[in-house]
Amino acid sequence: MVDANTIMQWLDKVPDPEIPVISLVDLGIVRDIQWQDDTCVVTITPTYSGCPAMYEMEQSIIQTLEQQGVKAQVKTSLSPAWTTDWLSEKGRQALQNYGIAPPKEQSIDISGISRRSGPTVTCPLCHSTQTRVISHFGSTPCKALYRCTQCGEPFDYFKAH
Ligand SMILES: [Zn+2]
């Protein structure tokens, strides 16, 4: 039987279908790994409910483990809900390098949500904080579209939630 750490290392190679530079482990959605007889049961929490990439993620997990000779099953757990706090440091760095500003505030910071101007977001290209929101919805519902007033480039911001 394979231990959970090894399973996690394998899953760390499974990219997020929406943002392929970060793995499902970096995204923080892998919640639990347990063995039921000869089947490895992986519990994941979707980044937000109704996430269209969920099915794809499940299939990737099952395929990856099967390639290692492990029979796998994926369970979905909605509670506690995923928050951007679960993103790993490596994941945040990868987002930044990819040109997506990683979530800034802690999701529990209610004041950040109600503030009309939103959080101070750093431009992933020139690292200027002179940025402003263009659209609260970017290429996917979990991102917002920002523009840097320093270098003029638009970029995605991974919203904290
Ligand atoms: Zn910039």
PDB file of N, CA, C and O in Angstrom, residues 64-128:
ATOM      1  N   THR A  64      -4.113   9.632 -13.158  1.00  0.00           N
ATOM      2  CA  THR A  64      -2.749   9.741 -12.632  1.00  0.00           C
ATOM      3  C   THR A  64      -2.430   8.586 -11.681  1.00  0.00           C
ATOM      4  O   THR A  64      -1.363   7.984 -11.754  1.00  0.00           O
ATOM      5  N   LEU A  65      -3.373   8.265 -10.810  1.00  0.00           N
ATOM      6  CA  LEU A  65      -3.130   7.190  -9.846  1.00  0.00           C
ATOM      7  C   LEU A  65      -3.158   5.818 -10.515  1.00  0.00           C
ATOM      8  O   LEU A  65      -2.388   4.932 -10.150  1.00  0.00           O
ATOM      9  N   GLU A  66      -4.010   5.693 -11.531  1.00  0.00           N
ATOM     10  CA  GLU A  66      -4.049   4.409 -12.247  1.00  0.00           C
ATOM     11  C   GLU A  66      -2.746   4.145 -12.982  1.00  0.00           C
ATOM     12  O   GLU A  66      -2.290   3.004 -13.069  1.00  0.00           O
ATOM     13  N   GLN A  67      -2.137   5.227 -13.486  1.00  0.00           N
ATOM     14  CA  GLN A  67      -0.837   5.082 -14.153  1.00  0.00           C
ATOM     15  C   GLN A  67       0.217   4.545 -13.185  1.00  0.00           C
ATOM     16  O   GLN A  67       1.208   3.955 -13.597  1.00  0.00           O
ATOM     17  N   GLN A  68       0.001   4.799 -11.893  1.00  0.00           N
ATOM     18  CA  GLN A  68       0.932   4.305 -10.878  1.00  0.00           C
ATOM     19  C   GLN A  68       0.484   2.951 -10.341  1.00  0.00           C
ATOM     20  O   GLN A  68       1.029   2.462  -9.360  1.00  0.00           O
ATOM     21  N   GLY A  69      -0.550   2.406 -10.961  1.00  0.00           N
ATOM     22  CA  GLY A  69      -1.042   1.100 -10.533  1.00  0.00           C
ATOM     23  C   GLY A  69      -1.946   1.148  -9.325  1.00  0.00           C
ATOM     24  O   GLY A  69      -2.120   0.144  -8.632  1.00  0.00           O
ATOM     25  N   VAL A  70      -2.518   2.318  -9.043  1.00  0.00           N
ATOM     26  CA  VAL A  70      -3.374   2.477  -7.874  1.00  0.00           C
ATOM     27  C   VAL A  70      -4.817   2.695  -8.328  1.00  0.00           C
ATOM     28  O   VAL A  70      -5.087   3.570  -9.154  1.00  0.00           O
ATOM     29  N   LYS A  71      -5.710   1.891  -7.802  1.00  0.00           N
ATOM     30  CA  LYS A  71      -7.125   2.066  -8.103  1.00  0.00           C
ATOM     31  C   LYS A  71      -7.633   3.238  -7.263  1.00  0.00           C
ATOM     32  O   LYS A  71      -7.438   3.270  -6.042  1.00  0.00           O
ATOM     33  N   ALA A  72      -8.258   4.195  -7.912  1.00  0.00           N
ATOM     34  CA  ALA A  72      -8.643   5.409  -7.191  1.00  0.00           C
ATOM     35  C   ALA A  72     -10.098   5.761  -7.374  1.00  0.00           C
ATOM     36  O   ALA A  72     -10.734   5.400  -8.362  1.00  0.00           O
ATOM     37  N   GLN A  73     -10.581   6.488  -6.375  1.00  0.00           N
ATOM     38  CA  GLN A  73     -11.957   6.966  -6.387  1.00  0.00           C
ATOM     39  C   GLN A  73     -11.903   8.393  -5.838  1.00  0.00           C
ATOM     40  O   GLN A  73     -11.115   8.675  -4.936  1.00  0.00           O
ATOM     41  N   VAL A  74     -12.719   9.286  -6.385  1.00  0.00           N
ATOM     42  CA  VAL A  74     -12.702  10.675  -5.922  1.00  0.00           C
ATOM     43  C   VAL A  74     -14.014  10.999  -5.234  1.00  0.00           C
ATOM     44  O   VAL A  74     -15.086  10.714  -5.749  1.00  0.00           O
ATOM     45  N   LYS A  75     -13.883  11.560  -4.042  1.00  0.00           N
ATOM     46  CA  LYS A  75     -15.070  12.003  -3.305  1.00  0.00           C
ATOM     47  C   LYS A  75     -15.021  13.516  -3.223  1.00  0.00           C
ATOM     48  O   LYS A  75     -13.955  14.108  -3.118  1.00  0.00           O
ATOM     49  N   THR A  76     -16.162  14.153  -3.265  1.00  0.00           N
ATOM     50  CA  THR A  76     -16.218  15.609  -3.186  1.00  0.00           C
ATOM     51  C   THR A  76     -16.775  16.014  -1.835  1.00  0.00           C
ATOM     52  O   THR A  76     -17.777  15.470  -1.386  1.00  0.00           O
ATOM     53  N   SER A  77     -16.082  16.952  -1.193  1.00  0.00           N
ATOM     54  CA  SER A  77     -16.551  17.452   0.091  1.00  0.00           C
ATOM     55  C   SER A  77     -16.746  18.965  -0.037  1.00  0.00           C
ATOM     56  O   SER A  77     -15.834  19.681  -0.427  1.00  0.00           O
ATOM     57  N   LEU A  78     -17.938  19.440   0.270  1.00  0.00           N
ATOM     58  CA  LEU A  78     -18.226  20.871   0.090  1.00  0.00           C
ATOM     59  C   LEU A  78     -17.987  21.679   1.354  1.00  0.00           C
ATOM     60  O   LEU A  78     -17.985  22.897   1.334  1.00  0.00           O
ATOM     61  N   SER A  79     -17.786  20.975   2.473  1.00  0.00           N
ATOM     62  CA  SER A  79     -17.631  21.686   3.731  1.00  0.00           C
ATOM     63  C   SER A  79     -16.431  21.118   4.490  1.00  0.00           C
ATOM     64  O   SER A  79     -16.331  19.902   4.631  1.00  0.00           O
ATOM     65  N   PRO A  80     -15.499  21.938   4.990  1.00  0.00           N
ATOM     66  CA  PRO A  80     -15.516  23.403   4.865  1.00  0.00           C
ATOM     67  C   PRO A  80     -15.239  23.846   3.437  1.00  0.00           C
ATOM     68  O   PRO A  80     -14.554  23.133   2.705  1.00  0.00           O
ATOM     69  N   ALA A  81     -15.790  24.977   3.067  1.00  0.00           N
ATOM     70  CA  ALA A  81     -15.641  25.492   1.712  1.00  0.00           C
ATOM     71  C   ALA A  81     -14.197  25.901   1.452  1.00  0.00           C
ATOM     72  O   ALA A  81     -13.489  26.366   2.351  1.00  0.00           O
ATOM     73  N   TRP A  82     -13.793  25.690   0.210  1.00  0.00           N
ATOM     74  CA  TRP A  82     -12.441  26.079  -0.207  1.00  0.00           C
ATOM     75  C   TRP A  82     -12.281  27.591  -0.109  1.00  0.00           C
ATOM     76  O   TRP A  82     -13.198  28.350  -0.422  1.00  0.00           O
ATOM     77  N   THR A  83     -11.128  28.034   0.344  1.00  0.00           N
ATOM     78  CA  THR A  83     -10.816  29.459   0.296  1.00  0.00           C
ATOM     79  C   THR A  83      -9.434  29.615  -0.331  1.00  0.00           C
ATOM     80  O   THR A  83      -8.643  28.661  -0.374  1.00  0.00           O
ATOM     81  N   THR A  84      -9.152  30.798  -0.796  1.00  0.00           N
ATOM     82  CA  THR A  84      -7.857  31.045  -1.429  1.00  0.00           C
ATOM     83  C   THR A  84      -6.711  30.947  -0.416  1.00  0.00           C
ATOM     84  O   THR A  84      -5.560  30.882  -0.798  1.00  0.00           O
ATOM     85  N   ASP A  85      -7.044  30.904   0.885  1.00  0.00           N
ATOM     86  CA  ASP A  85      -6.007  30.705   1.911  1.00  0.00           C
ATOM     87  C   ASP A  85      -5.353  29.334   1.754  1.00  0.00           C
ATOM     88  O   ASP A  85      -4.256  29.109   2.259  1.00  0.00           O
ATOM     89  N   TRP A  86      -6.041  28.404   1.086  1.00  0.00           N
ATOM     90  CA  TRP A  86      -5.510  27.055   0.939  1.00  0.00           C
ATOM     91  C   TRP A  86      -4.478  26.954  -0.172  1.00  0.00           C
ATOM     92  O   TRP A  86      -3.838  25.914  -0.331  1.00  0.00           O
ATOM     93  N   LEU A  87      -4.323  28.008  -0.957  1.00  0.00           N
ATOM     94  CA  LEU A  87      -3.286  28.017  -1.994  1.00  0.00           C
ATOM     95  C   LEU A  87      -1.919  27.933  -1.326  1.00  0.00           C
ATOM     96  O   LEU A  87      -1.652  28.664  -0.380  1.00  0.00           O
ATOM     97  N   SER A  88      -1.069  27.066  -1.830  1.00  0.00           N
ATOM     98  CA  SER A  88       0.255  26.951  -1.235  1.00  0.00           C
ATOM     99  C   SER A  88       1.127  28.125  -1.660  1.00  0.00           C
ATOM    100  O   SER A  88       0.816  28.829  -2.620  1.00  0.00           O
ATOM    101  N   GLU A  89       2.226  28.327  -0.948  1.00  0.00           N
ATOM    102  CA  GLU A  89       3.171  29.399  -1.271  1.00  0.00           C
ATOM    103  C   GLU A  89       3.736  29.181  -2.675  1.00  0.00           C
ATOM    104  O   GLU A  89       3.855  30.103  -3.469  1.00  0.00           O
ATOM    105  N   LYS A  90       4.049  27.921  -2.984  1.00  0.00           N
ATOM    106  CA  LYS A  90       4.542  27.555  -4.316  1.00  0.00           C
ATOM    107  C   LYS A  90       3.490  27.896  -5.372  1.00  0.00           C
ATOM    108  O   LYS A  90       3.809  28.398  -6.447  1.00  0.00           O
ATOM    109  N   GLY A  91       2.228  27.647  -5.058  1.00  0.00           N
ATOM    110  CA  GLY A  91       1.127  27.937  -5.970  1.00  0.00           C
ATOM    111  C   GLY A  91       0.986  29.430  -6.228  1.00  0.00           C
ATOM    112  O   GLY A  91       0.799  29.864  -7.360  1.00  0.00           O
ATOM    113  N   ARG A  92       1.116  30.230  -5.152  1.00  0.00           N
ATOM    114  CA  ARG A  92       1.033  31.690  -5.286  1.00  0.00           C
ATOM    115  C   ARG A  92       2.147  32.219  -6.179  1.00  0.00           C
ATOM    116  O   ARG A  92       1.949  33.082  -7.028  1.00  0.00           O
ATOM    117  N   GLN A  93       3.334  31.667  -5.964  1.00  0.00           N
ATOM    118  CA  GLN A  93       4.498  32.085  -6.754  1.00  0.00           C
ATOM    119  C   GLN A  93       4.289  31.736  -8.232  1.00  0.00           C
ATOM    120  O   GLN A  93       4.567  32.542  -9.114  1.00  0.00           O
ATOM    121  N   ALA A  94       3.755  30.540  -8.477  1.00  0.00           N
ATOM    122  CA  ALA A  94       3.529  30.092  -9.855  1.00  0.00           C
ATOM    123  C   ALA A  94       2.491  30.976 -10.544  1.00  0.00           C
ATOM    124  O   ALA A  94       2.634  31.313 -11.722  1.00  0.00           O
ATOM    125  N   LEU A  95       1.451  31.373  -9.803  1.00  0.00           N
ATOM    126  CA  LEU A  95       0.425  32.263 -10.357  1.00  0.00           C
ATOM    127  C   LEU A  95       1.057  33.576 -10.791  1.00  0.00           C
ATOM    128  O   LEU A  95       0.830  34.079 -11.879  1.00  0.00           O
ATOM    129  N   GLN A  96       1.866  34.116  -9.895  1.00  0.00           N
ATOM    130  CA  GLN A  96       2.555  35.388 -10.140  1.00  0.00           C
ATOM    131  C   GLN A  96       3.427  35.296 -11.394  1.00  0.00           C
ATOM    132  O   GLN A  96       3.376  36.154 -12.262  1.00  0.00           O
ATOM    133  N   ASN A  97       4.198  34.204 -11.506  1.00  0.00           N
ATOM    134  CA  ASN A  97       5.077  34.017 -12.662  1.00  0.00           C
ATOM    135  C   ASN A  97       4.277  33.841 -13.950  1.00  0.00           C
ATOM    136  O   ASN A  97       4.750  34.166 -15.031  1.00  0.00           O
ATOM    137  N   TYR A  98       3.081  33.334 -13.802  1.00  0.00           N
ATOM    138  CA  TYR A  98       2.218  33.067 -14.950  1.00  0.00           C
ATOM    139  C   TYR A  98       1.518  34.347 -15.413  1.00  0.00           C
ATOM    140  O   TYR A  98       0.912  34.387 -16.465  1.00  0.00           O
ATOM    141  N   GLY A  99       1.593  35.393 -14.588  1.00  0.00           N
ATOM    142  CA  GLY A  99       0.968  36.658 -14.947  1.00  0.00           C
ATOM    143  C   GLY A  99      -0.397  36.861 -14.326  1.00  0.00           C
ATOM    144  O   GLY A  99      -1.159  37.715 -14.733  1.00  0.00           O
ATOM    145  N   ILE A 100      -0.712  36.041 -13.317  1.00  0.00           N
ATOM    146  CA  ILE A 100      -1.958  36.213 -12.573  1.00  0.00           C
ATOM    147  C   ILE A 100      -1.578  36.677 -11.168  1.00  0.00           C
ATOM    148  O   ILE A 100      -0.755  36.044 -10.516  1.00  0.00           O
ATOM    149  N   ALA A 101      -2.137  37.795 -10.750  1.00  0.00           N
ATOM    150  CA  ALA A 101      -1.841  38.266  -9.403  1.00  0.00           C
ATOM    151  C   ALA A 101      -2.488  37.337  -8.393  1.00  0.00           C
ATOM    152  O   ALA A 101      -3.688  37.091  -8.462  1.00  0.00           O
ATOM    153  N   PRO A 102      -1.701  36.754  -7.475  1.00  0.00           N
ATOM    154  CA  PRO A 102      -2.291  35.849  -6.485  1.00  0.00           C
ATOM    155  C   PRO A 102      -3.169  36.616  -5.502  1.00  0.00           C
ATOM    156  O   PRO A 102      -3.008  37.815  -5.334  1.00  0.00           O
ATOM    157  N   PRO A 103      -4.119  35.924  -4.847  1.00  0.00           N
ATOM    158  CA  PRO A 103      -5.013  36.607  -3.919  1.00  0.00           C
ATOM    159  C   PRO A 103      -4.245  37.301  -2.814  1.00  0.00           C
ATOM    160  O   PRO A 103      -3.296  36.741  -2.262  1.00  0.00           O
ATOM    161  N   LYS A 104      -4.658  38.506  -2.512  1.00  0.00           N
ATOM    162  CA  LYS A 104      -3.908  39.358  -1.600  1.00  0.00           C
ATOM    163  C   LYS A 104      -4.405  39.211  -0.174  1.00  0.00           C
ATOM    164  O   LYS A 104      -3.674  38.852   0.728  1.00  0.00           O
ATOM    165  N   GLU A 105      -5.674  39.490   0.001  1.00  0.00           N
ATOM    166  CA  GLU A 105      -6.185  39.519   1.366  1.00  0.00           C
ATOM    167  C   GLU A 105      -6.511  38.107   1.844  1.00  0.00           C
ATOM    168  O   GLU A 105      -6.708  37.211   1.045  1.00  0.00           O
ATOM    169  N   GLN A 106      -6.574  37.939   3.132  1.00  0.00           N
ATOM    170  CA  GLN A 106      -7.088  36.701   3.697  1.00  0.00           C
ATOM    171  C   GLN A 106      -8.591  36.691   3.452  1.00  0.00           C
ATOM    172  O   GLN A 106      -9.242  37.719   3.540  1.00  0.00           O
ATOM    173  N   SER A 107      -9.119  35.518   3.155  1.00  0.00           N
ATOM    174  CA  SER A 107     -10.532  35.445   2.818  1.00  0.00           C
ATOM    175  C   SER A 107     -11.412  35.849   4.001  1.00  0.00           C
ATOM    176  O   SER A 107     -12.551  36.226   3.823  1.00  0.00           O
ATOM    177  N   ILE A 108     -10.866  35.747   5.221  1.00  0.00           N
ATOM    178  CA  ILE A 108     -11.676  36.100   6.395  1.00  0.00           C
ATOM    179  C   ILE A 108     -11.745  37.615   6.594  1.00  0.00           C
ATOM    180  O   ILE A 108     -12.494  38.107   7.404  1.00  0.00           O
ATOM    181  N   ASP A 109     -10.944  38.387   5.826  1.00  0.00           N
ATOM    182  CA  ASP A 109     -10.935  39.837   5.942  1.00  0.00           C
ATOM    183  C   ASP A 109     -12.183  40.403   5.257  1.00  0.00           C
ATOM    184  O   ASP A 109     -12.180  40.726   4.086  1.00  0.00           O
ATOM    185  N   ILE A 110     -13.247  40.513   6.029  1.00  0.00           N
ATOM    186  CA  ILE A 110     -14.538  40.964   5.488  1.00  0.00           C
ATOM    187  C   ILE A 110     -14.418  42.396   4.948  1.00  0.00           C
ATOM    188  O   ILE A 110     -15.003  42.747   3.932  1.00  0.00           O
ATOM    189  N   SER A 111     -13.600  43.205   5.626  1.00  0.00           N
ATOM    190  CA  SER A 111     -13.489  44.608   5.217  1.00  0.00           C
ATOM    191  C   SER A 111     -12.957  44.712   3.784  1.00  0.00           C
ATOM    192  O   SER A 111     -13.312  45.632   3.049  1.00  0.00           O
ATOM    193  N   GLY A 112     -12.127  43.769   3.386  1.00  0.00           N
ATOM    194  CA  GLY A 112     -11.575  43.780   2.042  1.00  0.00           C
ATOM    195  C   GLY A 112     -12.641  43.566   0.982  1.00  0.00           C
ATOM    196  O   GLY A 112     -12.514  44.053  -0.136  1.00  0.00           O
ATOM    197  N   ILE A 113     -13.681  42.838   1.364  1.00  0.00           N
ATOM    198  CA  ILE A 113     -14.743  42.543   0.405  1.00  0.00           C
ATOM    199  C   ILE A 113     -15.674  43.759   0.259  1.00  0.00           C
ATOM    200  O   ILE A 113     -16.101  44.103  -0.823  1.00  0.00           O
ATOM    201  N   SER A 114     -15.931  44.421   1.389  1.00  0.00           N
ATOM    202  CA  SER A 114     -16.907  45.508   1.347  1.00  0.00           C
ATOM    203  C   SER A 114     -16.284  46.826   0.877  1.00  0.00           C
ATOM    204  O   SER A 114     -16.991  47.716   0.443  1.00  0.00           O
ATOM    205  N   ARG A 115     -14.965  46.934   0.958  1.00  0.00           N
ATOM    206  CA  ARG A 115     -14.327  48.164   0.484  1.00  0.00           C
ATOM    207  C   ARG A 115     -14.599  48.332  -1.004  1.00  0.00           C
ATOM    208  O   ARG A 115     -14.401  47.391  -1.781  1.00  0.00           O
ATOM    209  N   ARG A 116     -15.043  49.496  -1.408  1.00  0.00           N
ATOM    210  CA  ARG A 116     -15.448  49.686  -2.785  1.00  0.00           C
ATOM    211  C   ARG A 116     -14.247  49.588  -3.732  1.00  0.00           C
ATOM    212  O   ARG A 116     -14.365  49.074  -4.840  1.00  0.00           O
ATOM    213  N   SER A 117     -13.121  50.055  -3.318  1.00  0.00           N
ATOM    214  CA  SER A 117     -11.954  50.080  -4.199  1.00  0.00           C
ATOM    215  C   SER A 117     -11.301  48.708  -4.332  1.00  0.00           C
ATOM    216  O   SER A 117     -10.511  48.487  -5.237  1.00  0.00           O
ATOM    217  N   GLY A 118     -11.637  47.794  -3.434  1.00  0.00           N
ATOM    218  CA  GLY A 118     -11.039  46.464  -3.487  1.00  0.00           C
ATOM    219  C   GLY A 118      -9.639  46.467  -2.911  1.00  0.00           C
ATOM    220  O   GLY A 118      -9.122  47.503  -2.488  1.00  0.00           O
ATOM    221  N   PRO A 119      -9.004  45.303  -2.898  1.00  0.00           N
ATOM    222  CA  PRO A 119      -7.672  45.193  -2.311  1.00  0.00           C
ATOM    223  C   PRO A 119      -6.606  45.846  -3.202  1.00  0.00           C
ATOM    224  O   PRO A 119      -6.831  46.051  -4.388  1.00  0.00           O
ATOM    225  N   THR A 120      -5.467  46.154  -2.594  1.00  0.00           N
ATOM    226  CA  THR A 120      -4.333  46.635  -3.387  1.00  0.00           C
ATOM    227  C   THR A 120      -3.711  45.438  -4.066  1.00  0.00           C
ATOM    228  O   THR A 120      -3.224  44.527  -3.406  1.00  0.00           O
ATOM    229  N   VAL A 121      -3.759  45.424  -5.384  1.00  0.00           N
ATOM    230  CA  VAL A 121      -3.268  44.286  -6.145  1.00  0.00           C
ATOM    231  C   VAL A 121      -1.971  44.680  -6.835  1.00  0.00           C
ATOM    232  O   VAL A 121      -1.877  45.751  -7.429  1.00  0.00           O
ATOM    233  N   THR A 122      -0.967  43.833  -6.704  1.00  0.00           N
ATOM    234  CA  THR A 122       0.328  44.113  -7.302  1.00  0.00           C
ATOM    235  C   THR A 122       0.370  43.574  -8.727  1.00  0.00           C
ATOM    236  O   THR A 122      -0.011  42.436  -8.973  1.00  0.00           O
ATOM    237  N   CYS A 123       0.845  44.400  -9.659  1.00  0.00           N
ATOM    238  CA  CYS A 123       0.966  43.981 -11.056  1.00  0.00           C
ATOM    239  C   CYS A 123       1.977  42.833 -11.156  1.00  0.00           C
ATOM    240  O   CYS A 123       3.104  42.960 -10.693  1.00  0.00           O
ATOM    241  N   PRO A 124       1.589  41.681 -11.739  1.00  0.00           N
ATOM    242  CA  PRO A 124       2.526  40.552 -11.832  1.00  0.00           C
ATOM    243  C   PRO A 124       3.662  40.810 -12.829  1.00  0.00           C
ATOM    244  O   PRO A 124       4.646  40.080 -12.834  1.00  0.00           O
ATOM    245  N   LEU A 125       3.522  41.831 -13.646  1.00  0.00           N
ATOM    246  CA  LEU A 125       4.539  42.096 -14.666  1.00  0.00           C
ATOM    247  C   LEU A 125       5.609  43.056 -14.162  1.00  0.00           C
ATOM    248  O   LEU A 125       6.802  42.789 -14.289  1.00  0.00           O
ATOM    249  N   CYS A 126       5.186  44.205 -13.600  1.00  0.00           N
ATOM    250  CA  CYS A 126       6.185  45.204 -13.179  1.00  0.00           C
ATOM    251  C   CYS A 126       6.183  45.426 -11.670  1.00  0.00           C
ATOM    252  O   CYS A 126       6.933  46.233 -11.161  1.00  0.00           O
ATOM    253  N   HIS A 127       5.319  44.707 -10.945  1.00  0.00           N
ATOM    254  CA  HIS A 127       5.238  44.751  -9.480  1.00  0.00           C
ATOM    255  C   HIS A 127       4.800  46.105  -8.937  1.00  0.00           C
ATOM    256  O   HIS A 127       5.021  46.415  -7.777  1.00  0.00           O
ATOM    257  N   SER A 128       4.194  46.921  -9.785  1.00  0.00           N
ATOM    258  CA  SER A 128       3.649  48.189  -9.319  1.00  0.00           C
ATOM    259  C   SER A 128       2.351  47.923  -8.574  1.00  0.00           C
ATOM    260  O   SER A 128       1.623  46.973  -8.868  1.00  0.00           O
TER     261      SER A 128
END
